[in-house]
Amino acid sequence: MTRVSQSLSLKPKGPKAFLRRHVTKKRSLIAVILSFAFLFLCGVTGAAGHMADKMILYMHVARLYARDPDTTLAMPLKDVKKSQIANTWGAPRGEGRAHEGQDIFAPKGTPVLSATTGYLVKIGEDNLGGHVVSVIGDGGRKYYYAHLDSFAPNLEVGDYVTRKTVLGYVGTTGNADGTPPHLHFGIYTTTGAINPLPLLVDRPQEKPIALKPEPAKKKRR
Ligand SMILES: [Zn+2]
């Protein structure tokens, strides 16, 4: 056995071996040319570029699944306090449906901030939610923001968001039509919806900046 593996590990010599090495070189050259052609096509068509973007997003999201989920979530509406939310988790919503989230009421047009860091996986519409945004955060949790009046400008699927990112604005789209404007905030884990309320934490009140007189400039020496 030892002798066989030894003889196998030896570098082949002679014209045949030279030919084999030459073929391998040729093959890697073809691979390089094909990669360049692919990249060139990406640049020209943009289609493959879109595919590449999707691949990158999948990779980001896969990495998020490996992390522990957030233990606290920032209030999506800056000036609303947790104590102002009436707990409606699990409340009946007709047709045997239960409320899978919390409703946070605020005037139409109030900015909706991301409660977590993560990647934007959906900006679009659905029947119940109207204009909706979905963000995947740590632990692969999906955060669902619904009934938005409109989306934040320049937002794209695949964008990385933080707790300071504006996702959209409070509205009454979807089945919230005719109700007071509110954000429906939902959390979906890999095993189903969970109540967002125990995890929500008030955002710190922004202190007004005290205007100080500018100090006199010191002369440079
Ligand atoms: Zn709701």
mmCIF file of C-alpha atoms and ligand atoms in Angstrom:
data_model
loop_
_atom_site.group_PDB
_atom_site.id
_atom_site.type_symbol
_atom_site.label_atom_id
_atom_site.label_comp_id
_atom_site.label_asym_id
_atom_site.label_seq_id
_atom_site.Cartn_x
_atom_site.Cartn_y
_atom_site.Cartn_z
ATOM 1 C CA MET A 1 0.000 0.000 0.000
ATOM 2 C CA THR A 2 2.696 2.398 1.065
ATOM 3 C CA ARG A 3 4.706 1.777 -2.042
ATOM 4 C CA VAL A 4 1.670 2.292 -4.282
ATOM 5 C CA SER A 5 0.740 5.592 -2.707
ATOM 6 C CA GLN A 6 4.354 6.647 -2.831
ATOM 7 C CA SER A 7 4.639 5.882 -6.490
ATOM 8 C CA LEU A 8 1.356 7.718 -7.093
ATOM 9 C CA SER A 9 2.553 10.822 -5.340
ATOM 10 C CA LEU A 10 5.642 10.965 -7.519
ATOM 11 C CA LYS A 11 5.554 13.566 -10.221
ATOM 12 C CA PRO A 12 5.172 11.887 -13.592
ATOM 13 C CA LYS A 13 7.986 12.410 -16.008
ATOM 14 C CA GLY A 14 8.427 11.928 -19.743
ATOM 15 C CA PRO A 15 6.626 13.228 -22.836
ATOM 16 C CA LYS A 16 3.211 11.803 -21.828
ATOM 17 C CA ALA A 17 3.285 13.656 -18.533
ATOM 18 C CA PHE A 18 4.338 16.808 -20.329
ATOM 19 C CA LEU A 19 1.356 16.454 -22.638
ATOM 20 C CA ARG A 20 -0.988 15.938 -19.667
ATOM 21 C CA ARG A 21 0.303 19.072 -17.941
ATOM 22 C CA HIS A 22 -0.028 20.970 -21.175
ATOM 23 C CA VAL A 23 -3.685 19.908 -21.493
ATOM 24 C CA THR A 24 -4.415 20.961 -17.897
ATOM 25 C CA LYS A 25 -2.912 24.383 -18.607
ATOM 26 C CA LYS A 26 -5.045 24.698 -21.713
ATOM 27 C CA ARG A 27 -8.151 23.764 -19.724
ATOM 28 C CA SER A 28 -7.558 26.391 -17.054
ATOM 29 C CA LEU A 29 -6.976 28.949 -19.784
ATOM 30 C CA ILE A 30 -10.360 28.083 -21.287
ATOM 31 C CA ALA A 31 -11.951 28.425 -17.832
ATOM 32 C CA VAL A 32 -10.428 31.890 -17.439
ATOM 33 C CA ILE A 33 -11.637 32.955 -20.886
ATOM 34 C CA LEU A 34 -15.151 31.661 -20.131
ATOM 35 C CA SER A 35 -15.254 33.536 -16.820
ATOM 36 C CA PHE A 36 -14.239 36.748 -18.554
ATOM 37 C CA ALA A 37 -16.889 36.169 -21.218
ATOM 38 C CA PHE A 38 -19.494 35.613 -18.475
ATOM 39 C CA LEU A 39 -18.473 38.797 -16.671
ATOM 40 C CA PHE A 40 -18.542 40.698 -19.952
ATOM 41 C CA LEU A 41 -22.060 39.427 -20.666
ATOM 42 C CA CYS A 42 -23.112 40.420 -17.141
ATOM 43 C CA GLY A 43 -21.992 43.935 -17.848
ATOM 44 C CA VAL A 44 -23.725 44.055 -21.211
ATOM 45 C CA THR A 45 -27.042 42.365 -20.453
ATOM 46 C CA GLY A 46 -27.421 43.106 -16.746
ATOM 47 C CA ALA A 47 -29.433 39.881 -16.443
ATOM 48 C CA ALA A 48 -26.583 37.838 -15.079
ATOM 49 C CA GLY A 49 -25.739 40.760 -12.829
ATOM 50 C CA HIS A 50 -29.222 40.527 -11.352
ATOM 51 C CA MET A 51 -28.654 36.801 -10.822
ATOM 52 C CA ALA A 52 -25.356 37.558 -9.107
ATOM 53 C CA ASP A 53 -27.137 40.059 -6.804
ATOM 54 C CA LYS A 54 -29.621 37.348 -5.842
ATOM 55 C CA MET A 55 -26.815 34.897 -5.116
ATOM 56 C CA ILE A 56 -25.136 37.491 -2.880
ATOM 57 C CA LEU A 57 -28.421 38.092 -1.016
ATOM 58 C CA TYR A 58 -28.861 34.324 -0.448
ATOM 59 C CA MET A 59 -25.355 34.186 0.964
ATOM 60 C CA HIS A 60 -26.047 37.110 3.326
ATOM 61 C CA VAL A 61 -29.326 35.569 4.470
ATOM 62 C CA ALA A 62 -27.715 32.149 4.991
ATOM 63 C CA ARG A 63 -25.191 33.804 7.292
ATOM 64 C CA LEU A 64 -28.028 35.473 9.287
ATOM 65 C CA TYR A 65 -29.627 32.058 9.960
ATOM 66 C CA ALA A 66 -26.500 30.998 11.830
ATOM 67 C CA ARG A 67 -26.818 33.880 14.300
ATOM 68 C CA ASP A 68 -28.916 34.127 17.467
ATOM 69 C CA PRO A 69 -32.116 36.135 16.945
ATOM 70 C CA ASP A 70 -32.436 39.613 18.467
ATOM 71 C CA THR A 71 -33.577 39.661 22.093
ATOM 72 C CA THR A 72 -34.842 43.240 21.788
ATOM 73 C CA LEU A 73 -36.402 45.139 18.903
ATOM 74 C CA ALA A 74 -36.426 48.886 18.428
ATOM 75 C CA MET A 75 -39.892 50.415 18.205
ATOM 76 C CA PRO A 76 -40.567 50.850 14.471
ATOM 77 C CA LEU A 77 -42.335 54.178 15.099
ATOM 78 C CA LYS A 78 -39.918 56.566 16.784
ATOM 79 C CA ASP A 79 -42.344 58.485 18.981
ATOM 80 C CA VAL A 80 -44.697 55.671 19.968
ATOM 81 C CA LYS A 81 -44.090 54.077 23.364
ATOM 82 C CA LYS A 82 -44.554 50.397 24.034
ATOM 83 C CA SER A 83 -47.131 51.269 26.725
ATOM 84 C CA GLN A 84 -49.300 52.852 24.014
ATOM 85 C CA ILE A 85 -49.718 49.564 22.138
ATOM 86 C CA ALA A 86 -52.948 47.714 22.892
ATOM 87 C CA ASN A 87 -52.041 44.031 22.827
ATOM 88 C CA THR A 88 -54.038 42.407 20.036
ATOM 89 C CA TRP A 89 -51.811 39.368 19.516
ATOM 90 C CA GLY A 90 -53.973 36.374 18.648
ATOM 91 C CA ALA A 91 -57.212 38.429 18.543
ATOM 92 C CA PRO A 92 -59.841 36.909 16.211
ATOM 93 C CA ARG A 93 -59.879 38.545 12.799
ATOM 94 C CA GLY A 94 -62.735 36.665 11.130
ATOM 95 C CA GLU A 95 -62.737 33.549 8.941
ATOM 96 C CA GLY A 96 -60.949 31.648 11.716
ATOM 97 C CA ARG A 97 -57.938 33.906 11.368
ATOM 98 C CA ALA A 98 -56.041 35.210 14.399
ATOM 99 C CA HIS A 99 -54.072 38.468 14.492
ATOM 100 C CA GLU A 100 -50.452 37.470 13.867
ATOM 101 C CA GLY A 101 -48.791 40.672 14.995
ATOM 102 C CA GLN A 102 -49.304 44.025 16.650
ATOM 103 C CA ASP A 103 -50.927 47.178 15.319
ATOM 104 C CA ILE A 104 -49.103 50.401 16.084
ATOM 105 C CA PHE A 105 -51.225 53.481 15.442
ATOM 106 C CA ALA A 106 -49.775 56.775 14.220
ATOM 107 C CA PRO A 107 -50.730 59.555 11.813
ATOM 108 C CA LYS A 108 -50.593 58.710 8.104
ATOM 109 C CA GLY A 109 -47.125 59.406 6.719
ATOM 110 C CA THR A 110 -45.234 58.705 9.987
ATOM 111 C CA PRO A 111 -41.850 57.160 9.074
ATOM 112 C CA VAL A 112 -41.534 53.426 9.785
ATOM 113 C CA LEU A 113 -38.041 52.437 10.918
ATOM 114 C CA SER A 114 -36.569 48.962 10.809
ATOM 115 C CA ALA A 115 -36.737 47.308 14.238
ATOM 116 C CA THR A 116 -33.555 45.353 13.540
ATOM 117 C CA THR A 117 -30.550 45.095 11.315
ATOM 118 C CA GLY A 118 -30.942 42.738 8.369
ATOM 119 C CA TYR A 119 -31.514 42.425 4.663
ATOM 120 C CA LEU A 120 -34.515 43.620 2.737
ATOM 121 C CA VAL A 121 -36.154 40.642 1.049
ATOM 122 C CA LYS A 122 -39.454 42.124 -0.097
ATOM 123 C CA ILE A 123 -40.856 45.470 -1.147
ATOM 124 C CA GLY A 124 -44.234 44.912 -2.679
ATOM 125 C CA GLU A 125 -47.899 44.148 -2.190
ATOM 126 C CA ASP A 126 -50.070 41.442 -0.726
ATOM 127 C CA ASN A 127 -53.847 41.153 -0.251
ATOM 128 C CA LEU A 128 -54.055 41.666 3.502
ATOM 129 C CA GLY A 129 -50.975 43.794 4.083
ATOM 130 C CA GLY A 130 -51.258 46.180 1.148
ATOM 131 C CA HIS A 131 -47.873 47.841 0.647
ATOM 132 C CA VAL A 132 -45.471 45.644 2.608
ATOM 133 C CA VAL A 133 -41.779 45.437 3.389
ATOM 134 C CA SER A 134 -40.056 42.320 4.745
ATOM 135 C CA VAL A 135 -36.646 42.243 6.378
ATOM 136 C CA ILE A 136 -34.728 39.094 7.349
ATOM 137 C CA GLY A 137 -32.762 39.558 10.545
ATOM 138 C CA ASP A 138 -30.495 37.482 12.783
ATOM 139 C CA GLY A 139 -31.678 33.926 13.322
ATOM 140 C CA GLY A 140 -33.482 34.000 9.983
ATOM 141 C CA ARG A 141 -36.450 35.793 11.512
ATOM 142 C CA LYS A 142 -38.658 37.655 9.061
ATOM 143 C CA TYR A 143 -39.963 41.060 10.115
ATOM 144 C CA TYR A 144 -43.103 42.122 8.308
ATOM 145 C CA TYR A 145 -44.200 45.762 8.024
ATOM 146 C CA ALA A 146 -47.660 46.189 6.510
ATOM 147 C CA HIS A 147 -50.352 48.709 5.468
ATOM 148 C CA LEU A 148 -47.672 51.200 4.401
ATOM 149 C CA ASP A 149 -48.879 54.269 2.572
ATOM 150 C CA SER A 150 -45.660 54.339 0.533
ATOM 151 C CA PHE A 151 -42.113 52.996 0.564
ATOM 152 C CA ALA A 152 -38.966 54.898 1.434
ATOM 153 C CA PRO A 153 -37.329 56.153 -1.759
ATOM 154 C CA ASN A 154 -34.289 54.330 -3.179
ATOM 155 C CA LEU A 155 -35.050 51.171 -1.210
ATOM 156 C CA GLU A 156 -34.165 47.944 -3.015
ATOM 157 C CA VAL A 157 -34.425 44.236 -2.306
ATOM 158 C CA GLY A 158 -31.014 43.101 -1.066
ATOM 159 C CA ASP A 159 -30.285 46.339 0.808
ATOM 160 C CA TYR A 160 -28.721 46.047 4.255
ATOM 161 C CA VAL A 161 -30.828 47.909 6.808
ATOM 162 C CA THR A 162 -30.162 49.087 10.358
ATOM 163 C CA ARG A 163 -32.449 50.278 13.147
ATOM 164 C CA LYS A 164 -32.090 53.758 11.683
ATOM 165 C CA THR A 165 -33.282 52.845 8.171
ATOM 166 C CA VAL A 166 -36.650 54.256 7.145
ATOM 167 C CA LEU A 167 -38.577 51.513 5.309
ATOM 168 C CA GLY A 168 -41.760 53.390 4.462
ATOM 169 C CA TYR A 169 -44.607 55.476 5.845
ATOM 170 C CA VAL A 170 -47.697 54.592 7.890
ATOM 171 C CA GLY A 171 -50.884 54.164 5.879
ATOM 172 C CA THR A 172 -54.096 52.191 5.455
ATOM 173 C CA THR A 173 -53.348 49.928 2.484
ATOM 174 C CA GLY A 174 -54.552 46.320 2.207
ATOM 175 C CA ASN A 175 -57.294 45.279 4.638
ATOM 176 C CA ALA A 176 -56.572 48.355 6.794
ATOM 177 C CA ASP A 177 -58.644 50.377 4.323
ATOM 178 C CA GLY A 178 -61.197 52.315 6.371
ATOM 179 C CA THR A 179 -59.376 51.894 9.697
ATOM 180 C CA PRO A 180 -57.261 54.552 11.453
ATOM 181 C CA PRO A 181 -53.738 54.574 9.944
ATOM 182 C CA HIS A 182 -51.436 52.059 11.608
ATOM 183 C CA LEU A 183 -48.439 49.841 11.077
ATOM 184 C CA HIS A 184 -49.060 46.113 11.288
ATOM 185 C CA PHE A 185 -45.840 44.625 12.621
ATOM 186 C CA GLY A 186 -45.346 40.871 12.447
ATOM 187 C CA ILE A 187 -42.501 38.454 13.167
ATOM 188 C CA TYR A 188 -42.194 35.074 11.486
ATOM 189 C CA THR A 189 -39.714 32.510 12.710
ATOM 190 C CA THR A 190 -38.932 29.271 10.906
ATOM 191 C CA THR A 191 -41.640 27.615 13.045
ATOM 192 C CA GLY A 192 -44.314 30.310 12.732
ATOM 193 C CA ALA A 193 -45.417 33.743 13.927
ATOM 194 C CA ILE A 194 -44.427 35.076 17.349
ATOM 195 C CA ASN A 195 -45.730 38.019 19.384
ATOM 196 C CA PRO A 196 -43.544 41.111 18.776
ATOM 197 C CA LEU A 197 -44.780 42.983 21.887
ATOM 198 C CA PRO A 198 -42.549 41.384 24.578
ATOM 199 C CA LEU A 199 -39.477 42.073 22.422
ATOM 200 C CA LEU A 200 -40.206 45.713 21.602
ATOM 201 C CA VAL A 201 -38.233 48.429 23.362
ATOM 202 C CA ASP A 202 -38.883 52.187 23.263
ATOM 203 C CA ARG A 203 -36.441 54.240 21.249
ATOM 204 C CA PRO A 204 -34.497 56.763 23.318
ATOM 205 C CA GLN A 205 -36.027 60.216 23.126
ATOM 206 C CA GLU A 206 -33.888 62.452 20.989
ATOM 207 C CA LYS A 207 -32.566 65.303 23.109
ATOM 208 C CA PRO A 208 -32.869 68.731 21.580
ATOM 209 C CA ILE A 209 -29.407 70.004 20.696
ATOM 210 C CA ALA A 210 -28.464 72.934 22.918
ATOM 211 C CA LEU A 211 -26.985 75.700 20.847
ATOM 212 C CA LYS A 212 -23.703 76.872 22.276
ATOM 213 C CA PRO A 213 -21.955 80.074 21.266
ATOM 214 C CA GLU A 214 -18.937 79.240 19.109
ATOM 215 C CA PRO A 215 -15.686 79.503 21.036
ATOM 216 C CA ALA A 216 -13.295 82.176 19.852
ATOM 217 C CA LYS A 217 -10.719 80.702 17.472
ATOM 218 C CA LYS A 218 -7.228 80.399 18.838
ATOM 219 C CA LYS A 219 -4.440 81.802 16.747
ATOM 220 C CA ARG A 220 -2.100 79.240 15.281
ATOM 221 C CA ARG A 221 1.486 79.519 16.291
HETATM 222 ZN ZN ZN B 1 -52.611 44.032 12.266
#
